[in-house]
């Protein structure tokens, strides 16, 4: 696709093109930040009205049963499961990504403590998303007794760093900054050969590419629903436990929703059977209910088709940037090989922050990540080929005319 | 008030009567379960529309700054603070009640570990709300090293049970079942004299009666926003830390929202100053934003006026039940002295579950708690005196004509 017309033709031939109509997208915006906050499914407005007006306002407390609020974490979990290669009743939507990571890490350490108590290291990458590292730090520091987090500086070092002390290999499947996609199956195998368990953060892969947790032999996984799944701002996250660990899954955030009989009001904790023991307390129902609207769009297609278009979009973006912005000091941070990346592309530039501000002012919404990195997310459900073309032309304009300025105070952008 | 007409006259003279118009209440329903799920503020519908359509749908990821999503936990916390006697920047709204209790308990144990490491007991009541006990069990079992939960069978035993092993006194201010109201100031003093810290669960007191955390010398408090605060189903909870502990507040759920510089993307955790270090991960924005609609209604009155009417309503209910239902085997579980109870009244009856089902079918919504207990919540912002009268007549009818049946499967009712 070397012209705008070719991009338009690709859109006309795109089997996913009709899904864009499922979303409310503002005019005059090219939204390339669905990897941070997914766009709003059209259905979300009516769902919000129904939950707030009818379920909360009309049926009041009866909605816990009548509207199925109690079952939302498990029911929506089952709707999400096929997207990550999980089976029925293996996944719940609940709490935040950070909290779920804490549960998964704690459960993995607990399993190791039963069979291999000398394994006390959580192994990860220094480039992992910070909250993953912070949660692991918090957990290991509080456990004490030699538990610790060990970080390597590159993905290549991971296999060699798996040793007799490693309890858990904790990785984010697709790196939030570089877009690097780990080979999940290979790393699960390497970890298991070395006696370690794996905890995967799917924040930047769920809904962006096919994930096969069972098939690839993962042990635990968590992830968020507000990026590629379009669940709404800060929508509750998910946690998955491999069936082989389900009966021994044990985590310290054992609130009443994880109890075998929450309404028996017993003073002693007894864990629920299955994945419900990964729940904790009462969930934010309005935010949780909206997650379904995003999941329903995935029911209209499949992850193979999404991945196919995702690779097309990222390939096109890289090619066009390198062709049209060749004169400028842009450095591709994301792997050039599509098999090694997720659905966003990052370019580094010394003035990355200012350039991204200028792009946003021109209606091209990506985001910025320290240091120097401009991130562009491509979401096959609603990103068009022509959007990629137009975004690159605006980027080129900004670079050619240096129509960005200075080092304004840096806003927080997730 | 011995007649329906007297109740109507009390409503006509009620200085809070006009606040009922702030809520969407279904017709033909007498809602006496605001202690479980508060009614919907009228403003919540427009707010939900604005957050979903404009902020999420229209401004997309820019709303984290533009719509102030990042500041919601702290800004709404400041709006809630006066209701519990907290100062500015001492309280955040975030996560669930159970998760926040875990943070507060962990922080209290951490403080004790610095100065009195032999103190390893969390002291509480067996009748405390189960999730509080489960979270304390989860925390102490994971810490190991002698940490444990100790339960007493009655509130009278608490002062004597405070000893040199006690690290934390963990209590729910108003008991979820009996409605018993603890003397917070006295228990804080006793705990401190014994060298213990206090963690208060305000689930059944915040918004129901004046709470003075600072004035009464509490150390930590948590609570929920979906009961008397009318924040919406499962709306995020809150956590408060006494200013004297703020700088040493340390908890293991240290996600990126509790980092001093969340967007610097550092690999090492460094806690934020002040109460933001009680945050963890990204919050469910739609549910969180709706909390403000409930809080805004409290800005139209004050807790003294609310408590005054609350006592009136519970006194009236007890008097009318005992007069009109005197022939029946109802036993008042809630303290008879209004100074010793919150804003709900519980009566035990061997057929309590079936009677509550019959009440709900007749439009009087209370709830049932094992064993045998019918709970009736009185929410001065929208409960009328005549509602109390009418509810008691319906209860009397059901009892007199024994128009309830059997032991149908017990639904979950929060």
mmCIF file of C-alpha atoms in Angstrom, chain A residues 24-26 29 31 33 36-41 44-45 48-62 64-65 69-70 95-99 102-103 105-107 109-110 126 129-131 133-135 137-139 141-145 149 151 176-177 226 230-236 250-257 259 261-270 280-288 290 357 360 363 365-367 369-370 411-414, chain B residues 24-26 29 31 33 36-41 44-45 48-62 64-65 69-70 95-99 102-103 105-107 109-110 126 129-131 133-135 137-139 141-145 149 151 176-177 226 230-236 250-257 259 261-270 280-288 290 357 360 363 365-367 369-370 411-414:
data_model
loop_
_atom_site.group_PDB
_atom_site.id
_atom_site.type_symbol
_atom_site.label_atom_id
_atom_site.label_comp_id
_atom_site.label_asym_id
_atom_site.label_seq_id
_atom_site.Cartn_x
_atom_site.Cartn_y
_atom_site.Cartn_z
ATOM 1 C CA UNK A 24 -18.500 5.228 19.230
ATOM 2 C CA UNK A 25 -15.508 7.096 17.837
ATOM 3 C CA UNK A 26 -15.249 10.867 17.823
ATOM 4 C CA UNK A 29 -9.758 11.741 15.558
ATOM 5 C CA UNK A 31 -7.345 6.861 17.652
ATOM 6 C CA UNK A 33 -4.250 4.436 21.758
ATOM 7 C CA UNK A 36 -4.083 2.118 26.619
ATOM 8 C CA UNK A 37 -7.849 2.690 26.732
ATOM 9 C CA UNK A 38 -10.048 0.888 24.236
ATOM 10 C CA UNK A 39 -12.784 2.812 22.456
ATOM 11 C CA UNK A 40 -16.364 2.714 23.695
ATOM 12 C CA UNK A 41 -18.599 0.019 22.266
ATOM 13 C CA UNK A 44 -22.074 0.431 26.515
ATOM 14 C CA UNK A 45 -24.362 3.438 26.826
ATOM 15 C CA UNK A 48 -24.911 1.618 31.620
ATOM 16 C CA UNK A 49 -28.429 3.013 31.590
ATOM 17 C CA UNK A 50 -29.932 -0.403 32.240
ATOM 18 C CA UNK A 51 -27.579 -1.139 35.150
ATOM 19 C CA UNK A 52 -27.946 2.277 36.734
ATOM 20 C CA UNK A 53 -31.615 3.010 36.098
ATOM 21 C CA UNK A 54 -33.270 -0.398 36.092
ATOM 22 C CA UNK A 55 -31.021 -2.760 38.007
ATOM 23 C CA UNK A 56 -29.739 -0.384 40.678
ATOM 24 C CA UNK A 57 -32.515 2.206 40.688
ATOM 25 C CA UNK A 58 -35.476 -0.050 40.043
ATOM 26 C CA UNK A 59 -34.725 -3.455 41.500
ATOM 27 C CA UNK A 60 -32.278 -2.224 44.107
ATOM 28 C CA UNK A 61 -30.674 -4.921 46.255
ATOM 29 C CA UNK A 62 -32.726 -7.635 44.507
ATOM 30 C CA UNK A 64 -27.733 -9.238 43.113
ATOM 31 C CA UNK A 65 -29.840 -12.252 42.216
ATOM 32 C CA UNK A 69 -24.686 -9.387 39.671
ATOM 33 C CA UNK A 70 -23.247 -12.181 41.804
ATOM 34 C CA UNK A 95 -10.361 -6.451 40.998
ATOM 35 C CA UNK A 96 -7.436 -4.692 39.315
ATOM 36 C CA UNK A 97 -4.573 -6.122 37.279
ATOM 37 C CA UNK A 98 -2.130 -5.335 40.092
ATOM 38 C CA UNK A 99 -4.264 -7.056 42.729
ATOM 39 C CA UNK A 102 -0.459 -10.340 43.651
ATOM 40 C CA UNK A 103 -2.889 -13.248 43.989
ATOM 41 C CA UNK A 105 2.266 -14.649 42.410
ATOM 42 C CA UNK A 106 1.286 -15.535 45.958
ATOM 43 C CA UNK A 107 -0.443 -18.699 44.775
ATOM 44 C CA UNK A 109 4.958 -19.168 45.605
ATOM 45 C CA UNK A 110 2.585 -21.131 47.806
ATOM 46 C CA UNK A 126 13.697 -4.932 34.293
ATOM 47 C CA UNK A 129 5.600 -2.878 33.345
ATOM 48 C CA UNK A 130 6.481 -1.189 36.642
ATOM 49 C CA UNK A 131 3.389 -2.194 38.607
ATOM 50 C CA UNK A 133 7.670 -5.288 39.498
ATOM 51 C CA UNK A 134 6.248 -3.263 42.400
ATOM 52 C CA UNK A 135 3.674 -5.923 43.266
ATOM 53 C CA UNK A 137 8.571 -6.386 45.408
ATOM 54 C CA UNK A 138 5.690 -5.821 47.816
ATOM 55 C CA UNK A 139 4.908 -9.514 48.047
ATOM 56 C CA UNK A 141 9.444 -8.066 50.959
ATOM 57 C CA UNK A 142 6.422 -8.898 53.092
ATOM 58 C CA UNK A 143 7.064 -12.610 52.926
ATOM 59 C CA UNK A 144 10.697 -12.082 53.880
ATOM 60 C CA UNK A 145 12.545 -15.350 54.575
ATOM 61 C CA UNK A 149 12.610 -10.441 42.912
ATOM 62 C CA UNK A 151 15.499 -8.866 37.197
ATOM 63 C CA UNK A 176 4.133 -2.258 27.146
ATOM 64 C CA UNK A 177 6.924 -0.088 25.762
ATOM 65 C CA UNK A 226 -9.766 -1.839 29.356
ATOM 66 C CA UNK A 230 -12.708 -2.227 25.241
ATOM 67 C CA UNK A 231 -14.197 -2.828 28.693
ATOM 68 C CA UNK A 232 -14.188 0.785 29.857
ATOM 69 C CA UNK A 233 -11.806 2.988 31.858
ATOM 70 C CA UNK A 234 -10.221 1.032 34.682
ATOM 71 C CA UNK A 235 -12.658 -1.842 34.164
ATOM 72 C CA UNK A 236 -11.988 -4.864 36.380
ATOM 73 C CA UNK A 250 -4.369 -20.460 47.637
ATOM 74 C CA UNK A 251 -3.957 -16.698 47.989
ATOM 75 C CA UNK A 252 -3.937 -14.353 50.968
ATOM 76 C CA UNK A 253 -6.630 -11.931 49.712
ATOM 77 C CA UNK A 254 -9.254 -14.426 50.816
ATOM 78 C CA UNK A 255 -12.377 -12.331 51.224
ATOM 79 C CA UNK A 256 -15.957 -13.487 51.486
ATOM 80 C CA UNK A 257 -16.450 -13.791 47.740
ATOM 81 C CA UNK A 259 -15.530 -18.451 50.512
ATOM 82 C CA UNK A 261 -20.440 -20.461 51.390
ATOM 83 C CA UNK A 262 -20.290 -16.659 51.524
ATOM 84 C CA UNK A 263 -23.762 -16.273 53.012
ATOM 85 C CA UNK A 264 -23.394 -18.876 55.705
ATOM 86 C CA UNK A 265 -21.509 -16.128 57.559
ATOM 87 C CA UNK A 266 -19.012 -18.483 59.122
ATOM 88 C CA UNK A 267 -16.120 -17.137 61.149
ATOM 89 C CA UNK A 268 -13.664 -19.578 59.564
ATOM 90 C CA UNK A 269 -12.487 -19.251 56.006
ATOM 91 C CA UNK A 270 -13.052 -22.189 53.664
ATOM 92 C CA UNK A 280 -12.045 -11.341 47.172
ATOM 93 C CA UNK A 281 -14.701 -8.705 47.927
ATOM 94 C CA UNK A 282 -17.722 -7.047 46.360
ATOM 95 C CA UNK A 283 -17.135 -5.910 42.790
ATOM 96 C CA UNK A 284 -17.863 -2.522 41.145
ATOM 97 C CA UNK A 285 -20.943 -3.702 39.293
ATOM 98 C CA UNK A 286 -21.441 -0.812 36.867
ATOM 99 C CA UNK A 287 -17.861 -0.947 35.596
ATOM 100 C CA UNK A 288 -17.903 -4.742 35.610
ATOM 101 C CA UNK A 290 -19.801 -2.796 30.859
ATOM 102 C CA UNK A 357 1.667 16.410 22.026
ATOM 103 C CA UNK A 360 -2.658 14.721 19.681
ATOM 104 C CA UNK A 363 -6.176 14.559 16.226
ATOM 105 C CA UNK A 365 -3.985 10.084 19.567
ATOM 106 C CA UNK A 366 -1.112 7.859 20.531
ATOM 107 C CA UNK A 367 0.819 8.096 23.767
ATOM 108 C CA UNK A 369 6.354 6.528 27.402
ATOM 109 C CA UNK A 370 9.591 7.423 29.093
ATOM 110 C CA UNK A 411 1.045 15.000 31.603
ATOM 111 C CA UNK A 412 0.284 11.607 32.907
ATOM 112 C CA UNK A 413 -0.865 9.399 30.056
ATOM 113 C CA UNK A 414 -1.481 5.712 30.667
ATOM 114 C CA UNK B 24 -34.928 7.460 42.342
ATOM 115 C CA UNK B 25 -37.124 5.113 44.361
ATOM 116 C CA UNK B 26 -39.490 2.642 42.746
ATOM 117 C CA UNK B 29 -41.745 -0.259 47.490
ATOM 118 C CA UNK B 31 -37.015 0.236 50.892
ATOM 119 C CA UNK B 33 -32.264 -2.191 52.837
ATOM 120 C CA UNK B 36 -27.002 -3.220 52.143
ATOM 121 C CA UNK B 37 -27.329 -1.263 48.889
ATOM 122 C CA UNK B 38 -28.166 2.429 49.046
ATOM 123 C CA UNK B 39 -30.793 3.805 46.679
ATOM 124 C CA UNK B 40 -29.821 5.507 43.443
ATOM 125 C CA UNK B 41 -29.288 9.261 43.557
ATOM 126 C CA UNK B 44 -26.268 9.141 38.969
ATOM 127 C CA UNK B 45 -27.946 8.574 35.609
ATOM 128 C CA UNK B 48 -23.078 7.724 34.122
ATOM 129 C CA UNK B 49 -24.035 9.100 30.728
ATOM 130 C CA UNK B 50 -21.395 11.807 30.932
ATOM 131 C CA UNK B 51 -18.641 9.407 31.964
ATOM 132 C CA UNK B 52 -19.540 6.757 29.399
ATOM 133 C CA UNK B 53 -20.548 8.907 26.437
ATOM 134 C CA UNK B 54 -18.449 12.047 26.796
ATOM 135 C CA UNK B 55 -15.449 11.161 28.915
ATOM 136 C CA UNK B 56 -14.819 7.614 27.710
ATOM 137 C CA UNK B 57 -16.479 7.752 24.289
ATOM 138 C CA UNK B 58 -15.622 11.306 23.336
ATOM 139 C CA UNK B 59 -12.349 12.223 24.954
ATOM 140 C CA UNK B 60 -11.041 8.673 25.239
ATOM 141 C CA UNK B 61 -7.667 8.306 26.922
ATOM 142 C CA UNK B 62 -7.350 12.084 27.332
ATOM 143 C CA UNK B 64 -7.355 10.622 32.550
ATOM 144 C CA UNK B 65 -6.204 14.226 32.713
ATOM 145 C CA UNK B 69 -9.918 10.487 36.379
ATOM 146 C CA UNK B 70 -6.477 10.263 37.989
ATOM 147 C CA UNK B 95 -10.500 -0.923 45.597
ATOM 148 C CA UNK B 96 -12.860 -3.023 47.716
ATOM 149 C CA UNK B 97 -13.513 -2.957 51.452
ATOM 150 C CA UNK B 98 -11.782 -6.311 51.849
ATOM 151 C CA UNK B 99 -8.677 -5.194 49.949
ATOM 152 C CA UNK B 102 -5.851 -6.001 54.133
ATOM 153 C CA UNK B 103 -3.811 -2.854 53.512
ATOM 154 C CA UNK B 105 -4.081 -4.466 58.835
ATOM 155 C CA UNK B 106 -0.769 -5.012 57.076
ATOM 156 C CA UNK B 107 0.252 -1.416 57.731
ATOM 157 C CA UNK B 109 1.283 -4.898 61.825
ATOM 158 C CA UNK B 110 4.189 -3.264 60.035
ATOM 159 C CA UNK B 126 -16.304 -13.695 66.333
ATOM 160 C CA UNK B 129 -18.452 -9.432 59.399
ATOM 161 C CA UNK B 130 -16.931 -12.612 57.941
ATOM 162 C CA UNK B 131 -14.820 -10.990 55.239
ATOM 163 C CA UNK B 133 -12.119 -12.207 59.694
ATOM 164 C CA UNK B 134 -11.153 -13.952 56.457
ATOM 165 C CA UNK B 135 -8.851 -11.127 55.388
ATOM 166 C CA UNK B 137 -6.803 -14.929 58.566
ATOM 167 C CA UNK B 138 -5.344 -14.623 55.074
ATOM 168 C CA UNK B 139 -2.849 -11.988 56.156
ATOM 169 C CA UNK B 141 -1.393 -17.104 57.811
ATOM 170 C CA UNK B 142 0.736 -15.699 55.015
ATOM 171 C CA UNK B 143 2.941 -13.758 57.370
ATOM 172 C CA UNK B 144 3.365 -16.813 59.586
ATOM 173 C CA UNK B 145 6.020 -16.297 62.274
ATOM 174 C CA UNK B 149 -6.153 -13.750 64.662
ATOM 175 C CA UNK B 151 -11.551 -13.800 68.432
ATOM 176 C CA UNK B 176 -23.730 -5.935 60.428
ATOM 177 C CA UNK B 177 -26.134 -8.341 62.107
ATOM 178 C CA UNK B 226 -22.458 1.452 48.503
ATOM 179 C CA UNK B 230 -25.473 5.509 48.040
ATOM 180 C CA UNK B 231 -22.430 5.159 45.799
ATOM 181 C CA UNK B 232 -23.793 2.373 43.598
ATOM 182 C CA UNK B 233 -23.557 -1.426 43.585
ATOM 183 C CA UNK B 234 -20.112 -2.575 44.646
ATOM 184 C CA UNK B 235 -18.750 0.964 44.337
ATOM 185 C CA UNK B 236 -15.119 1.338 45.412
ATOM 186 C CA UNK B 250 3.546 0.742 54.356
ATOM 187 C CA UNK B 251 1.472 -1.984 52.737
ATOM 188 C CA UNK B 252 2.328 -4.882 50.433
ATOM 189 C CA UNK B 253 -0.198 -4.082 47.671
ATOM 190 C CA UNK B 254 2.169 -1.442 46.377
ATOM 191 C CA UNK B 255 1.125 -0.971 42.770
ATOM 192 C CA UNK B 256 2.003 1.845 40.434
ATOM 193 C CA UNK B 257 -0.738 4.154 41.698
ATOM 194 C CA UNK B 259 4.360 5.111 43.531
ATOM 195 C CA UNK B 261 6.232 8.995 40.299
ATOM 196 C CA UNK B 262 3.954 6.498 38.547
ATOM 197 C CA UNK B 263 4.813 7.698 35.050
ATOM 198 C CA UNK B 264 8.542 7.784 35.527
ATOM 199 C CA UNK B 265 8.294 4.023 34.930
ATOM 200 C CA UNK B 266 11.041 3.161 37.375
ATOM 201 C CA UNK B 267 11.816 -0.450 38.171
ATOM 202 C CA UNK B 268 12.167 0.274 41.894
ATOM 203 C CA UNK B 269 9.191 1.054 44.090
ATOM 204 C CA UNK B 270 9.197 4.349 46.006
ATOM 205 C CA UNK B 280 -2.637 0.169 44.187
ATOM 206 C CA UNK B 281 -3.756 -0.161 40.538
ATOM 207 C CA UNK B 282 -6.041 1.468 38.002
ATOM 208 C CA UNK B 283 -9.537 2.123 39.341
ATOM 209 C CA UNK B 284 -12.935 1.288 37.793
ATOM 210 C CA UNK B 285 -13.701 4.829 36.705
ATOM 211 C CA UNK B 286 -17.404 4.539 35.902
ATOM 212 C CA UNK B 287 -18.269 2.988 39.270
ATOM 213 C CA UNK B 288 -15.887 5.337 41.058
ATOM 214 C CA UNK B 290 -20.832 7.613 40.546
ATOM 215 C CA UNK B 357 -39.473 -13.389 51.557
ATOM 216 C CA UNK B 360 -40.299 -8.515 49.941
ATOM 217 C CA UNK B 363 -42.936 -4.545 48.666
ATOM 218 C CA UNK B 365 -37.507 -4.781 51.191
ATOM 219 C CA UNK B 366 -35.322 -5.663 54.123
ATOM 220 C CA UNK B 367 -32.923 -8.574 54.232
ATOM 221 C CA UNK B 369 -29.028 -12.839 57.834
ATOM 222 C CA UNK B 370 -28.224 -16.241 59.245
ATOM 223 C CA UNK B 411 -31.159 -16.687 47.993
ATOM 224 C CA UNK B 412 -28.023 -14.763 48.526
ATOM 225 C CA UNK B 413 -28.889 -11.308 49.804
ATOM 226 C CA UNK B 414 -26.106 -8.974 50.764
#
